[in-house]
Amino acid sequence: AGRERAGAAMAPNGVAADAEALSGLMAKLAVAEAPAAEVAAAVKAAGAASFSSSGLLEQMVAELGGADKARAPSRVAAAEAAAAVVEALGEAGEPYGVELVPALLKATSDKQKAVSDAAAAACRVVVGALCTHATKHVAPALLAGMDSSNRWQTIALSLDLIGELAVDAPKQIAQCMPDIVPKVSGLLNDSKRQVKEAAETCMKKCADTVANADIEKLLPKLISSMVKTDEKPETIFDLASTTFVQTVETAALAMVSPLLLFGINQRTTKVRRQCAVIINNMSKLVDNPSEAAPFIPTLLPALERAAQEVSDPEAREVCDRARGQLQNIADHYARVGDLKAKPDKVLKMLGELVPEVDTISAKFVSAVVCSLVDCKCLEVEEWKTSIAPYVTAAPSDKATVAVQKVLEECIKDITVEEEDEEDDDAEELCDCTFTLAYGNKILLHNTHMKLKRGYKYGLLGGNDSGKTTLMRSIANGQVEGFPDASEVRTVFVEADILGELSHLSCLDYIFEDPRIQACGIPREKVADALARVGFSEGQGTACYMNGVSTLSGGWRMKLALARAMLQKADILLLDEPTNHLDVINVAWVKDYLNGLKDVTCIMVSHDSGLLNDVCSNIIAIKNLKLHQTRGNLSEYVKNNPDAKSFFELKASKFKFKFPQPGKIKGVNTKGKFLMKMDDCSFTYPGNTAPTITNITVRVSLGSRVACVGRNGAGKSTMIKILTGELVPQVGDVWKHPSCRVAYVAQHAFHHIEKHLNKTPNEYIRWRYENGDDKEVLVKDSMVLSEEEEKKCKALLEIPYEDSEGKVTKVKRVIERLTGSRKEVKGQKEPSYECQFAGQPHDANLFLKASFLEKAGFVKHMLAVDEKIAAREGLYVRPLTSANVESHIEDVGLEREYGTHTRMSALSGGQKVKVVLAAAMWNQPHILILDEPTNYLDRDSLGALSGAIEEFGGGVVMITHNNEFCSKLCPETWLLENGKLDCKGDAQWMENVMKEKVADVEQMEEMTDGLGNTVKLKKQKDKKLSRKEIKAMAKVRKMKLENGEDLSDDEDWDGDVYIGKKK
């Protein structure tokens, strides 16, 4: 490859250099008598080598380096002659033109404008005539021209020429970027306008050579941050939010390395951590360690320092992880060496194979060879075309042999020895290279996989490394390069029972499976397949006429294997095939898999016995690559001791953990209602028919309710009314003042859509920073209408008791409720502290809830109740970054995404987890979920299900996922045409009504937001006297007989209160 070249071919080899004639020409040039064309013609006639051997080249360089004003015409003539000679010689003149570049660049700063212009023009001709693969050969001269010791004209021209090469030879300039970026970036703030502008243009053109789509959109910011230091932190943040999927090469690393080095050396922990994350992510995608080698000497020591200096333990761990990743590349580089062509070795070979070629041309050819190798241009014909013009001094047959030998040797230098192939005749089923991602996470990058018939492969990898995703992608035909299903049939073996077929017998379940139907398999063959795995036609547990839903885990696995084999699988993909199996069934699975001589199996299992007894090969996922080794698990662990960790974690499955709700005063059983709706109806504005009509529901700590119904039946509307998101036109809604409610809406993202520039951790701390939930205070039920605002500003007659006990009435305007609430003994309702307009704080009064309700302060009281309820939860767990980070991890969001990634960069499933974590922060008593399964994957759903089962509060959920809700909810609210029908397990409901609320263990100490530990005194239970117990029982009995409502203190359970004082 090469750009168009000016000039004619060189003269025949037989033409000898006429040294005396050429020297005479130089003498004429010295007095500016010889036209440039005459010099060029003479050199061409004498042969390209004569340019150097005659001393003409050396004399031109010497003349151009002069500074005598009187010899300015000679310098102009020398520059013009240099350009003319290179043009006349064509390709053969390129090696000599490169030798002239330093002198021409220096001459562009000549004080005589004629010399400066002539030198600049000649330099452009020389550099413009070079073939693309000579770019790396001339680049050092151009970079030297940018040195600050040079005058601005030389620097500016050097920048211009590098920029032009970036356009004409992008691959070659990309290889030079580690040297270019530091030089050019240092000139972006140059005091000379011409240099600064040239540097900006050059950097933009060079940045365009970065063939990495991941950072392409960030290149302008990267360049801008090189100029403006205050933009660096934000650019680092943007880079940390980038999902890297492309192979990372030298040019990409060159552009980000200065920024990362700046960040990792800062004192700010957050910035240092983000840089470590970027380095870790990008390092994983480096295929050739030679690409990263130029940056290791600076980045690795910086990471080592950060891993020791950073105060935050988690950030230190991240820095150390990045250091380890970079160290792996350094170790790999030390082990395999520089996988690039070796210039000295090539030059030595050329001297031995084609000694006729002069030193200048040999150095040039060596540079072209190295460029061809680095650009992965390894075809013989391309080499002959690219090298032949520069070795014409040697006989053509000799030159051809030299090219072939150099190519062969270079291929050896860049090839890594691979493990010997298995020396058997097994059929090869797959040999492909691919990249695999899940959402925005790269699991495997540019990795190679080879599978052979009959082999049993154990697939190893840490949690979230992509084992199951890889197998599902193979089964679904989503792996690039994997053979088509018509060539190789792959089946993913699942022991799950399809819900729509769960009512059938085992035989019919297999026969009716869509995959079996697609294969056209008759019923008789299905029966035979079931018999082969242990089923029978007779009576008993193994009868294939039994209902499929009655099968145990072991029989379900056998059923799945029979279904897989009926599809004539070439490859079986098994995910934890021995889960929930007893010893006998595990042994059966092992024997069955070992008996499949012509079927390849890939299995993921934490059962080391299975991997030892069945596997012939191990495939391990490490650093986004598949590494295959021969032998079973024991042999693999022998050489890789760290693999033991995969099996030590077998009991720890992916799960969520919800905080348990605190105890509410007076609520001693889980059956006592905390929320209710009575005869509520609601019609949306613009509609004539109500969406819901006469809805009455109750929710308690023991509630486990599934709200079901067709789309548009009013489920979400009912839930929004229950939670206060909407206000009914008819009916009453009530919530216990101390009850905390977590609500995750169907369109969950609306909770966070105004805060996408925050991290999840920052969002939760913002939401609860004042001790209350800011999201609660923006509900329709909490916003005052104009009429209500007017009513609240009215003058009121307020009863006031002075210090002598005399009650008088004073006229005042309530300015606001201060947020304090108290329970007065003997009073059924709470009182709220009020501040009055124009009055000092010591004039504040506590007024009854009934009085304030008449005065229009209902929503004000609700706001106070919400704040007090929220603060009760916050006292148990201070709102610190560490506490929030731990809480977010409990709902399945890694700290990388929870604390260090902005929400705008999160996936749908991750955002749902953020909303869930935010809602659960204040330890709610009631959890309300509207379509929680919309964005969560299967693992997350299972984890959510487990968390709900262990949650001590009430749960109400709307979902169309029958499997999810039927497992969790014995009570059902069926909405149809706006009407509600409540159903449920009567025995379960009776039991839960009586279930006692568990006591919350009192804290002995509390850590505040600054890390200070405060010792707390435990409240001791005080026994009541027999007289006090009788008096309490008498008051309670009288109220019940009179049909009066009981206060929280009076609605007690004798078993709980007798003998104790609350």
PDB file of N, CA and C in Angstrom, residues 822-831:
ATOM      1  N   LYS A 822     -46.927  14.707  69.707  1.00  0.00           N
ATOM      2  CA  LYS A 822     -46.872  13.996  70.984  1.00  0.00           C
ATOM      3  C   LYS A 822     -48.216  13.329  71.276  1.00  0.00           C
ATOM      4  N   GLU A 823     -48.116  12.270  72.059  1.00  0.00           N
ATOM      5  CA  GLU A 823     -49.310  11.551  72.508  1.00  0.00           C
ATOM      6  C   GLU A 823     -49.607  12.014  73.933  1.00  0.00           C
ATOM      7  N   VAL A 824     -50.830  12.501  74.162  1.00  0.00           N
ATOM      8  CA  VAL A 824     -51.225  12.982  75.487  1.00  0.00           C
ATOM      9  C   VAL A 824     -52.010  11.889  76.184  1.00  0.00           C
ATOM     10  N   LYS A 825     -51.613  11.576  77.419  1.00  0.00           N
ATOM     11  CA  LYS A 825     -52.275  10.517  78.170  1.00  0.00           C
ATOM     12  C   LYS A 825     -53.748  10.826  78.366  1.00  0.00           C
ATOM     13  N   GLY A 826     -54.573   9.820  78.053  1.00  0.00           N
ATOM     14  CA  GLY A 826     -56.012   9.976  78.163  1.00  0.00           C
ATOM     15  C   GLY A 826     -56.646  10.610  76.936  1.00  0.00           C
ATOM     16  N   GLN A 827     -55.846  10.933  75.944  1.00  0.00           N
ATOM     17  CA  GLN A 827     -56.344  11.562  74.719  1.00  0.00           C
ATOM     18  C   GLN A 827     -56.237  10.574  73.563  1.00  0.00           C
ATOM     19  N   LYS A 828     -57.308  10.364  72.840  1.00  0.00           N
ATOM     20  CA  LYS A 828     -57.325   9.354  71.784  1.00  0.00           C
ATOM     21  C   LYS A 828     -56.456   9.736  70.588  1.00  0.00           C
ATOM     22  N   GLU A 829     -56.260  10.987  70.399  1.00  0.00           N
ATOM     23  CA  GLU A 829     -55.583  11.458  69.194  1.00  0.00           C
ATOM     24  C   GLU A 829     -54.291  12.179  69.532  1.00  0.00           C
ATOM     25  N   PRO A 830     -53.354  12.218  68.594  1.00  0.00           N
ATOM     26  CA  PRO A 830     -52.102  12.933  68.849  1.00  0.00           C
ATOM     27  C   PRO A 830     -52.295  14.441  68.742  1.00  0.00           C
ATOM     28  N   SER A 831     -51.312  15.178  69.274  1.00  0.00           N
ATOM     29  CA  SER A 831     -51.304  16.631  69.147  1.00  0.00           C
ATOM     30  C   SER A 831     -50.049  17.049  68.390  1.00  0.00           C
TER      31      SER A 831
END
